[in-house]
Tab-separated table of C-alpha atoms and ligand atoms in Angstrom:
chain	number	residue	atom	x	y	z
A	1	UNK	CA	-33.110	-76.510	79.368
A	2	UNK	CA	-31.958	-78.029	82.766
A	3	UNK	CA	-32.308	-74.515	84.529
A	4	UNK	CA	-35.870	-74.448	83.945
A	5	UNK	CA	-36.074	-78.474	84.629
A	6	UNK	CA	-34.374	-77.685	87.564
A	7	UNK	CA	-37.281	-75.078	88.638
A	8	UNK	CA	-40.148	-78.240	88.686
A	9	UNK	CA	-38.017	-81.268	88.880
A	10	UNK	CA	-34.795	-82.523	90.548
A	11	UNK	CA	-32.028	-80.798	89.611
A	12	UNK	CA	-28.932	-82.746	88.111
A	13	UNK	CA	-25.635	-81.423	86.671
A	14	UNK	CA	-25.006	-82.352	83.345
A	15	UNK	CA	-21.754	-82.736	82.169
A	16	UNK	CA	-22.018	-80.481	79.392
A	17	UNK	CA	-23.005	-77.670	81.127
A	18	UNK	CA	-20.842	-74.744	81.109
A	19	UNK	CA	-19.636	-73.489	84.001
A	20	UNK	CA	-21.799	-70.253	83.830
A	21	UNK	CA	-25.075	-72.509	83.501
A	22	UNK	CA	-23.748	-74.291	86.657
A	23	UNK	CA	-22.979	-71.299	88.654
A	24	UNK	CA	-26.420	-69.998	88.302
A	25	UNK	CA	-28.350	-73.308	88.718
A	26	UNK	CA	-25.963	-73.345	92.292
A	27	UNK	CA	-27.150	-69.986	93.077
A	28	UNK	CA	-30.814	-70.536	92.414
A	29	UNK	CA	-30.499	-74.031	94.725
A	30	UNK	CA	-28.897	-71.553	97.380
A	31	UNK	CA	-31.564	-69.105	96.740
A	32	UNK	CA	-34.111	-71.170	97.103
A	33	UNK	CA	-32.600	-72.790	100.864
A	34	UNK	CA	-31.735	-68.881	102.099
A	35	UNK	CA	-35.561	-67.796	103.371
A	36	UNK	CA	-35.756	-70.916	105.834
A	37	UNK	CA	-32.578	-70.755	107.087
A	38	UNK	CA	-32.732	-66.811	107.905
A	39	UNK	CA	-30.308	-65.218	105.280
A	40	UNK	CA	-32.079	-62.629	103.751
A	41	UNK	CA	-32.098	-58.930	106.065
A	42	UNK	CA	-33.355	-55.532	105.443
A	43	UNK	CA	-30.865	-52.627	105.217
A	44	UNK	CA	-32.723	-49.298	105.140
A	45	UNK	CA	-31.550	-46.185	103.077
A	46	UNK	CA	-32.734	-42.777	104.261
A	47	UNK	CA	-34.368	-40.486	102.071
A	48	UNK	CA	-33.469	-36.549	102.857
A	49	UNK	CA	-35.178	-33.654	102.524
A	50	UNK	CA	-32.812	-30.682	101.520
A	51	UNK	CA	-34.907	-28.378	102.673
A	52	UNK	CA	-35.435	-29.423	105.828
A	53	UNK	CA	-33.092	-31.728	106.522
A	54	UNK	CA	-35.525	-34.209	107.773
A	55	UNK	CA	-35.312	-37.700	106.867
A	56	UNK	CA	-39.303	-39.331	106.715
A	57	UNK	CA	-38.583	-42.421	104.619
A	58	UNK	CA	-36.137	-44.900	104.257
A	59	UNK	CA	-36.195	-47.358	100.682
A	60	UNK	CA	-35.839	-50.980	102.331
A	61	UNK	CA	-33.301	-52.916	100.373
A	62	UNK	CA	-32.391	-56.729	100.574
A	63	UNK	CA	-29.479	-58.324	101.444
A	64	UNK	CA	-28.123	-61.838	101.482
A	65	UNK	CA	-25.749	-62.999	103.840
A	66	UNK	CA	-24.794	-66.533	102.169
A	67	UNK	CA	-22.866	-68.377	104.592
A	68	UNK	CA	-20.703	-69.749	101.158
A	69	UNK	CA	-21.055	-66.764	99.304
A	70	UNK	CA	-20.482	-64.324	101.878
A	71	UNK	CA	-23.001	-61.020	101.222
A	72	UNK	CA	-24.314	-61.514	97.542
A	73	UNK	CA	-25.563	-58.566	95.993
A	74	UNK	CA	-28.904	-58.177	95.129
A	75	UNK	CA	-28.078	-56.148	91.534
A	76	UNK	CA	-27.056	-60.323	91.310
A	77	UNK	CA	-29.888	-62.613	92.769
A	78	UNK	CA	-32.737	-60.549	92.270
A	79	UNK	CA	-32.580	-61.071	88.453
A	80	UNK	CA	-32.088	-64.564	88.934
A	81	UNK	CA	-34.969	-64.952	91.480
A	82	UNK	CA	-36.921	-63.260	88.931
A	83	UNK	CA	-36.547	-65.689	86.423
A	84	UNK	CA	-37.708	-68.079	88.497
A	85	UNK	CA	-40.657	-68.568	91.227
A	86	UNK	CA	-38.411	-67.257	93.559
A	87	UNK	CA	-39.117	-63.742	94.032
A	88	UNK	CA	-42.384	-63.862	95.006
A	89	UNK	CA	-41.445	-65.743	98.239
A	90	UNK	CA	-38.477	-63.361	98.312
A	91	UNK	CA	-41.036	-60.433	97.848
A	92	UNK	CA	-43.404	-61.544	100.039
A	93	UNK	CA	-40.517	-61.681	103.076
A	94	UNK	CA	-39.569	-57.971	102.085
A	95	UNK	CA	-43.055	-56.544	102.929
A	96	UNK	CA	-44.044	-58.885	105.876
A	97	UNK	CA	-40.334	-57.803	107.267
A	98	UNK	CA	-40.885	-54.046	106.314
A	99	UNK	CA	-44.344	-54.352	108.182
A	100	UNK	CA	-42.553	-56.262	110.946
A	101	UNK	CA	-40.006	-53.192	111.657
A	102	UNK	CA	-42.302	-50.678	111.220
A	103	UNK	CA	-44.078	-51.944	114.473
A	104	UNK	CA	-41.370	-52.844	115.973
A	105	UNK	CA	-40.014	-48.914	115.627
A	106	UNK	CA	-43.161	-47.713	116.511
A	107	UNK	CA	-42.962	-49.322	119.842
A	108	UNK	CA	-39.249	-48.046	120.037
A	109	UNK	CA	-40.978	-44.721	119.746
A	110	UNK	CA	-39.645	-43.855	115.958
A	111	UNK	CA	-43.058	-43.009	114.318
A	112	UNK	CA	-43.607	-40.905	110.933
A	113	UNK	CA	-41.193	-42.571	108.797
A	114	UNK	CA	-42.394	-44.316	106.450
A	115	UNK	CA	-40.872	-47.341	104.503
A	116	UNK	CA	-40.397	-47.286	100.623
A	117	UNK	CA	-40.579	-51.279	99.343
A	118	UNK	CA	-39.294	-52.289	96.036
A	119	UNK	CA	-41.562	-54.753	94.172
A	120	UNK	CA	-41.168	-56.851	91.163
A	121	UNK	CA	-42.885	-56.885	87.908
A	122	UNK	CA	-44.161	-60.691	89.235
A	123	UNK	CA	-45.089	-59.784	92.322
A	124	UNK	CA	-47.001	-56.348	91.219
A	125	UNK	CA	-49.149	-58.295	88.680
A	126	UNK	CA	-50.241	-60.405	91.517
A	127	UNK	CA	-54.367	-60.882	92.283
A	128	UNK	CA	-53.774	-61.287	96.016
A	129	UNK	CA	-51.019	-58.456	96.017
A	130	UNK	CA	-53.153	-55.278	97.370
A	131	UNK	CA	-55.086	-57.905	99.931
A	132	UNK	CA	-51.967	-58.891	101.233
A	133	UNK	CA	-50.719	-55.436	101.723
A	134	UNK	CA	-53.590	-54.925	103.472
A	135	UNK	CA	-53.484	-58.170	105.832
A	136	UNK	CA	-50.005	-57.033	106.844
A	137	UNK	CA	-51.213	-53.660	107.488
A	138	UNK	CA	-53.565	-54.959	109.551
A	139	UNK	CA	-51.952	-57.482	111.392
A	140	UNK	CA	-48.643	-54.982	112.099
A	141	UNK	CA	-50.604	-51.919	113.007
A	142	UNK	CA	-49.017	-50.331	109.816
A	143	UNK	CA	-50.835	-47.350	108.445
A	144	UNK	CA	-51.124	-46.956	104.315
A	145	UNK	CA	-48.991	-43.633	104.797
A	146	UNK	CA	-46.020	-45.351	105.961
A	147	UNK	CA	-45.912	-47.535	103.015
A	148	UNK	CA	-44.769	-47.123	99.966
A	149	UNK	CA	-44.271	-49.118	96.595
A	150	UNK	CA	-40.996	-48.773	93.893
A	151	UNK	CA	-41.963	-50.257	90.981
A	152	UNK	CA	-39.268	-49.860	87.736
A	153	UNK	CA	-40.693	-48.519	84.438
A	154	UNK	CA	-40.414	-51.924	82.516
A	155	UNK	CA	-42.934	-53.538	85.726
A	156	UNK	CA	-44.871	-50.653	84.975
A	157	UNK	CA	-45.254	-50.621	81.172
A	158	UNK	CA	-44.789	-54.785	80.722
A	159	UNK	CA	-48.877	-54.718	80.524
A	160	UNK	CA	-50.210	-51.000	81.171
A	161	UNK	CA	-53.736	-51.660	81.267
A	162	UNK	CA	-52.646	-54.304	84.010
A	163	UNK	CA	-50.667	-51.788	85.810
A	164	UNK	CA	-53.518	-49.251	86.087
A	165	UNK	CA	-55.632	-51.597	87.536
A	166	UNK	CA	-53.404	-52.572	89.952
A	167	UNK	CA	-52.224	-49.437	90.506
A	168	UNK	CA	-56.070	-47.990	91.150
A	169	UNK	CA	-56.528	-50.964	93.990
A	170	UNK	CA	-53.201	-49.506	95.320
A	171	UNK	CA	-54.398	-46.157	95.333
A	172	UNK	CA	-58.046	-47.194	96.851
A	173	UNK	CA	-56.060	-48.650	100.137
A	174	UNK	CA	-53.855	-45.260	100.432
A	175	UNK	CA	-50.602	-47.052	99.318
A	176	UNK	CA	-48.289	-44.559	97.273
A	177	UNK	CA	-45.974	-45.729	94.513
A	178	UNK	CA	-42.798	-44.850	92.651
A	179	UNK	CA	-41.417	-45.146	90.034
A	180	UNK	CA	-37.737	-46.291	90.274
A	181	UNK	CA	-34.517	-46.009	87.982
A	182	UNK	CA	-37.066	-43.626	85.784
A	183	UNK	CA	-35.349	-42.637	82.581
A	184	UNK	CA	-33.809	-45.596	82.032
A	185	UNK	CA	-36.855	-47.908	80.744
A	186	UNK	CA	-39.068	-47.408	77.475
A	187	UNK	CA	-41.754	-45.695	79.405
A	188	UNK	CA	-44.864	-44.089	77.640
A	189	UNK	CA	-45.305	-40.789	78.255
A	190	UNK	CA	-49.365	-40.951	77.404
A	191	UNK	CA	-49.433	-43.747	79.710
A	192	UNK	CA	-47.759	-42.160	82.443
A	193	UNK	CA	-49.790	-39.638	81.949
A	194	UNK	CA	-52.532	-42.215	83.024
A	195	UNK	CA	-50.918	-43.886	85.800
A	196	UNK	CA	-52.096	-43.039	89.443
A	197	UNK	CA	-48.062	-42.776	90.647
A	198	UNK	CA	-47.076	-40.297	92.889
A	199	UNK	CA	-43.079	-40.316	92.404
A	200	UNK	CA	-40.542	-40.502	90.075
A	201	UNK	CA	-37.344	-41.821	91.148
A	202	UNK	CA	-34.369	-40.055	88.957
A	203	UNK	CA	-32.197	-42.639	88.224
A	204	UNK	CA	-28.555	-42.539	89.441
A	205	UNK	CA	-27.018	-42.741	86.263
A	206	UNK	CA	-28.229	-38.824	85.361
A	207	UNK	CA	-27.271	-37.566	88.966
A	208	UNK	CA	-23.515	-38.589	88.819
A	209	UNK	CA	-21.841	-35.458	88.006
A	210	UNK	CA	-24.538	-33.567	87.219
A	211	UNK	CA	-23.186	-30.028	88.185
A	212	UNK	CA	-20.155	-30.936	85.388
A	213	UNK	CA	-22.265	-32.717	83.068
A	214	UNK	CA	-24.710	-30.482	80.756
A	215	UNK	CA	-26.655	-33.701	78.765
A	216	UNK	CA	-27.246	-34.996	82.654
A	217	UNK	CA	-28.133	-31.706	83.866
A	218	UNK	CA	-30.609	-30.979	81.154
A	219	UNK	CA	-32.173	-35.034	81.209
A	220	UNK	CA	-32.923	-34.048	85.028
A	221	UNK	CA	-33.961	-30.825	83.926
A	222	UNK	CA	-36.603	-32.511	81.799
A	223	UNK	CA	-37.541	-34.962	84.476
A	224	UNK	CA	-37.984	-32.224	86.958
A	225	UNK	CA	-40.414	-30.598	84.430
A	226	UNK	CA	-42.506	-33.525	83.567
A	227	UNK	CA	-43.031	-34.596	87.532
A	228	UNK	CA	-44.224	-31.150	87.511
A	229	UNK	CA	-46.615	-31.372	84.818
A	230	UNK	CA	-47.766	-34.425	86.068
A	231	UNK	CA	-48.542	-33.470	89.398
A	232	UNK	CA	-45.589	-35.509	90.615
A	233	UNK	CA	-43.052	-35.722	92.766
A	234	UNK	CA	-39.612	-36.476	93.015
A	235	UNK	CA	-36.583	-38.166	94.383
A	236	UNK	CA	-33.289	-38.196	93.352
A	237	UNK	CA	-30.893	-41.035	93.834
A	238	UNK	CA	-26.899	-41.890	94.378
A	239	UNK	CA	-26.227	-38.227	94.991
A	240	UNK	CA	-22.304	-38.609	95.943
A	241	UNK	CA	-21.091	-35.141	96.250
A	242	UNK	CA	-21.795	-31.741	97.192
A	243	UNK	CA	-21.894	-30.132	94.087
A	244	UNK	CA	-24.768	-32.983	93.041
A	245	UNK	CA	-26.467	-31.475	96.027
A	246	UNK	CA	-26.312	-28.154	95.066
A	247	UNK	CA	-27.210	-28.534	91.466
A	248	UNK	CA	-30.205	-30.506	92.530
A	249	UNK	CA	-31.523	-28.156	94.478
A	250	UNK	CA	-31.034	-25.114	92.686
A	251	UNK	CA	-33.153	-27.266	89.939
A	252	UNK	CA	-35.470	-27.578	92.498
A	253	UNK	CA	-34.789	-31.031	93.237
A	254	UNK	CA	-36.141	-31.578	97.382
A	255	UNK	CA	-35.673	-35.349	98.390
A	256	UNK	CA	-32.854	-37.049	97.838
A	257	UNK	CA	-31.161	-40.567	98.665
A	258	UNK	CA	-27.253	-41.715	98.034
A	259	UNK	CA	-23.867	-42.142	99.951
A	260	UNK	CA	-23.590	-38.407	100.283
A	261	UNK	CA	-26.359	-38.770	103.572
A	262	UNK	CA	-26.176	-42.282	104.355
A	263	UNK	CA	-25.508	-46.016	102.917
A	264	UNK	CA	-27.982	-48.447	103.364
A	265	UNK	CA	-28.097	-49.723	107.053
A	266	UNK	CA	-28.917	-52.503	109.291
A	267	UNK	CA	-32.859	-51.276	111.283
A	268	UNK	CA	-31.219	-50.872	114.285
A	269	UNK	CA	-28.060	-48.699	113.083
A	270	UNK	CA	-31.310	-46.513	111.795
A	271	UNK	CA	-32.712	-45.726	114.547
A	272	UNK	CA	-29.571	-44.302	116.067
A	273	UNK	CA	-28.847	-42.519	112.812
A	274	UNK	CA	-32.253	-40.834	113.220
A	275	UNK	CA	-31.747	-39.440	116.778
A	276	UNK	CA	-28.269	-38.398	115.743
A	277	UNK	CA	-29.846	-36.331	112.783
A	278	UNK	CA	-32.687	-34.866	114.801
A	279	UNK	CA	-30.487	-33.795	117.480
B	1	LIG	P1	-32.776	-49.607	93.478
B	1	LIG	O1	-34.131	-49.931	93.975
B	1	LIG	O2	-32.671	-48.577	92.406
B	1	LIG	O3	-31.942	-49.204	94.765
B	1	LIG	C1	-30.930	-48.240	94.780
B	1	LIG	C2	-29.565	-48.877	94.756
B	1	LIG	O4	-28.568	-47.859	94.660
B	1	LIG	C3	-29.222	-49.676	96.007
B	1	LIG	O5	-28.373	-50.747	95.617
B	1	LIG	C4	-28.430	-48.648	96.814
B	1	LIG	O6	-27.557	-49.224	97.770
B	1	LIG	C5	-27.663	-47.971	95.736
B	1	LIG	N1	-27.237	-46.616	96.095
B	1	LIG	C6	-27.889	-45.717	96.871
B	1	LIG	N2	-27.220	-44.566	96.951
B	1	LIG	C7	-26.104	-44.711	96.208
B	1	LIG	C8	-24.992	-43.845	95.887
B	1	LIG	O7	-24.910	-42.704	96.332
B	1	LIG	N3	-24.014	-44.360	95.081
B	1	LIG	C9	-24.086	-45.622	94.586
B	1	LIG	N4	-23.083	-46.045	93.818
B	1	LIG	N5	-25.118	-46.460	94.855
B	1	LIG	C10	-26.108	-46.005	95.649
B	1	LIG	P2	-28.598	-52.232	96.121
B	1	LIG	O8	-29.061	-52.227	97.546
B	1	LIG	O9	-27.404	-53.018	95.762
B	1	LIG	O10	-29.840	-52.722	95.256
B	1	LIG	C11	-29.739	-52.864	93.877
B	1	LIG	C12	-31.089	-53.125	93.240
B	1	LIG	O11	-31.590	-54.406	93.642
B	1	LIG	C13	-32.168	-52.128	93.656
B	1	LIG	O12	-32.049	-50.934	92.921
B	1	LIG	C14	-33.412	-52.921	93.313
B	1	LIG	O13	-33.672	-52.860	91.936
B	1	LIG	C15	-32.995	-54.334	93.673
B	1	LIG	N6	-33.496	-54.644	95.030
B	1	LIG	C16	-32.931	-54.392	96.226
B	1	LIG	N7	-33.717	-54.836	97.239
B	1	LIG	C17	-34.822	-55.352	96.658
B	1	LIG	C18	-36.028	-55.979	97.178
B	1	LIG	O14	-36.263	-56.093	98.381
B	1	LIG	N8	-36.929	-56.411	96.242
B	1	LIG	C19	-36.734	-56.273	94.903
B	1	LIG	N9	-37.676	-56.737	94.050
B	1	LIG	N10	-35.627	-55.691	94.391
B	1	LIG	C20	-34.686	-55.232	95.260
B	2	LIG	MG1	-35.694	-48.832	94.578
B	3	LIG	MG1	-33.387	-47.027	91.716
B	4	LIG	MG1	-31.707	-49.587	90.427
């Protein structure tokens, strides 16, 4: 196929292509030019604690500001930069940045907060992963505890006896990991009974309308049990609207992320955000 030509060789446009093929193949050129020329940024999404308010992480998430394209979602290129060698320079900007602002809050005077990264299944199954973690740690002043890995359920259970592996090294350096969009994979439950994790990330999908909806409340119900059986804990995310709130943490749901705190903002719109919160 000329997409995956495209990956090793020249690209060309063939005639015959459809115009979906030819949109994508575009995208993946633009992809591939956005890291150089300084399009990709790091918005950062608090993480609250109900019970005492405090926020002490923030999940870094990637944007793209495409001069053509204006800000492309990354729901949209992520996928795409998965299917290609792509991500892992993509993934390899996200943690050097995270590391980057970490320090440079430090020095700002915002310490404790810790930064959750997502990585991808590509990137996770990586030899050189954990050392490079580390080098970055090093070289930013970053300490394991204010680092943190998402992983999704299918990265996770793609190869299992990979992931525990990988999962151990992460452990052996202090790096804690999630588990993101959980419930919404084909996970295991005797592997994840296996896995060295830490959290499990409720998936947004079972928090919308949770107080109204009884098959959502009893799905989070069940997560909340098996985090607890597991020795686990947990996060909820996209919580919208009080009554999510509330229903959360009567069902003794503690951290939570979504709209209903803060959207996903620029590092320095953060910082203000944070003194604003603590004052
Ligand atoms: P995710 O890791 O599950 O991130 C949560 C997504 O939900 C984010 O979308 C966030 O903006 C959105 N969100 C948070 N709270 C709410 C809410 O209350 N309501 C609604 N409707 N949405 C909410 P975003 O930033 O568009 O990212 C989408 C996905 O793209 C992420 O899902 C993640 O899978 C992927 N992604 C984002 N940044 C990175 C990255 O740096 N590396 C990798 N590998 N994937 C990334
Ligand atoms: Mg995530
Ligand atoms: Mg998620
Ligand atoms: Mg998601």
């Amino acid at each position: 196929r000329a997409k995956q030509k495209g990956r090793n060789t020249f690209c060309f446009y063939d005639s015959n292509m459809n115009d979906e093929a030819l949109d994508r193949l575009k995208l993946e050129e633009a992809l591939r030019h956005a890291l150089v020329r300084g399009e990709f940024q790091l918005f950062y999404q608090p993480q609250v604690d109900l019970q005492t308010g405090v926020t002490s992480s923030v999940e870094a998430l990637i944007r793209w500001n495409s001069p053509e394209r204006g800000q492309v979602s990354p729901a949209l290129f992520i996928p795409i930069a998965e299917e290609s060698n792509l991500i892992s320079m993509i993934g390899w900007w996200v943690l050097e940045e995270s590391c980057r602002q970490l320090a440079v809050w430090r020095e700002a005077g915002l310490t404790g907060i810790k930064v959750a990264v997502n990585v991808s299944g590509r990137q996770f199954l990586n030899h050189a992963l954990v050392e490079c973690i580390s080098d970055l740690m090093t070289q930013y002043g970053v300490l394991p505890s204010q680092l943190e890995i998402e992983l999704t359920e299918s990265t996770v259970m793609a190869e299992p006896d990979r992931a525990i592996e990988q999962l151990t090294r992460l452990r052996e350096i202090g790096i804690q990991v999630s588990v993101d969009d959980f419930g919404t994979g084909y996970s295991s439950l005797s592997y994840l009974k296996k896995l060295p994790l830490n959290t499990i990330k409720v998936d947004r999908s079972f928090v919308r309308d949770v107080n109204n909806q009884s098959d959502n409340a009893a799905i989070v119900s069940a997560i909340l049990g098996l985090a607890d059986a597991l020795d686990m804990s947990i996060v909820a995310e996209g919580v919208e609207t009080e009554g999510e709130e509330i229903h959360l943490k009567e069902a003794g749901c503690i951290k939570v992320q979504g709209f209903r705190y803060a959207k996903p903002m620029p590092a320095e719109q953060l910082a203000t955000w944070m003194q604003r919160e603590t004052m």
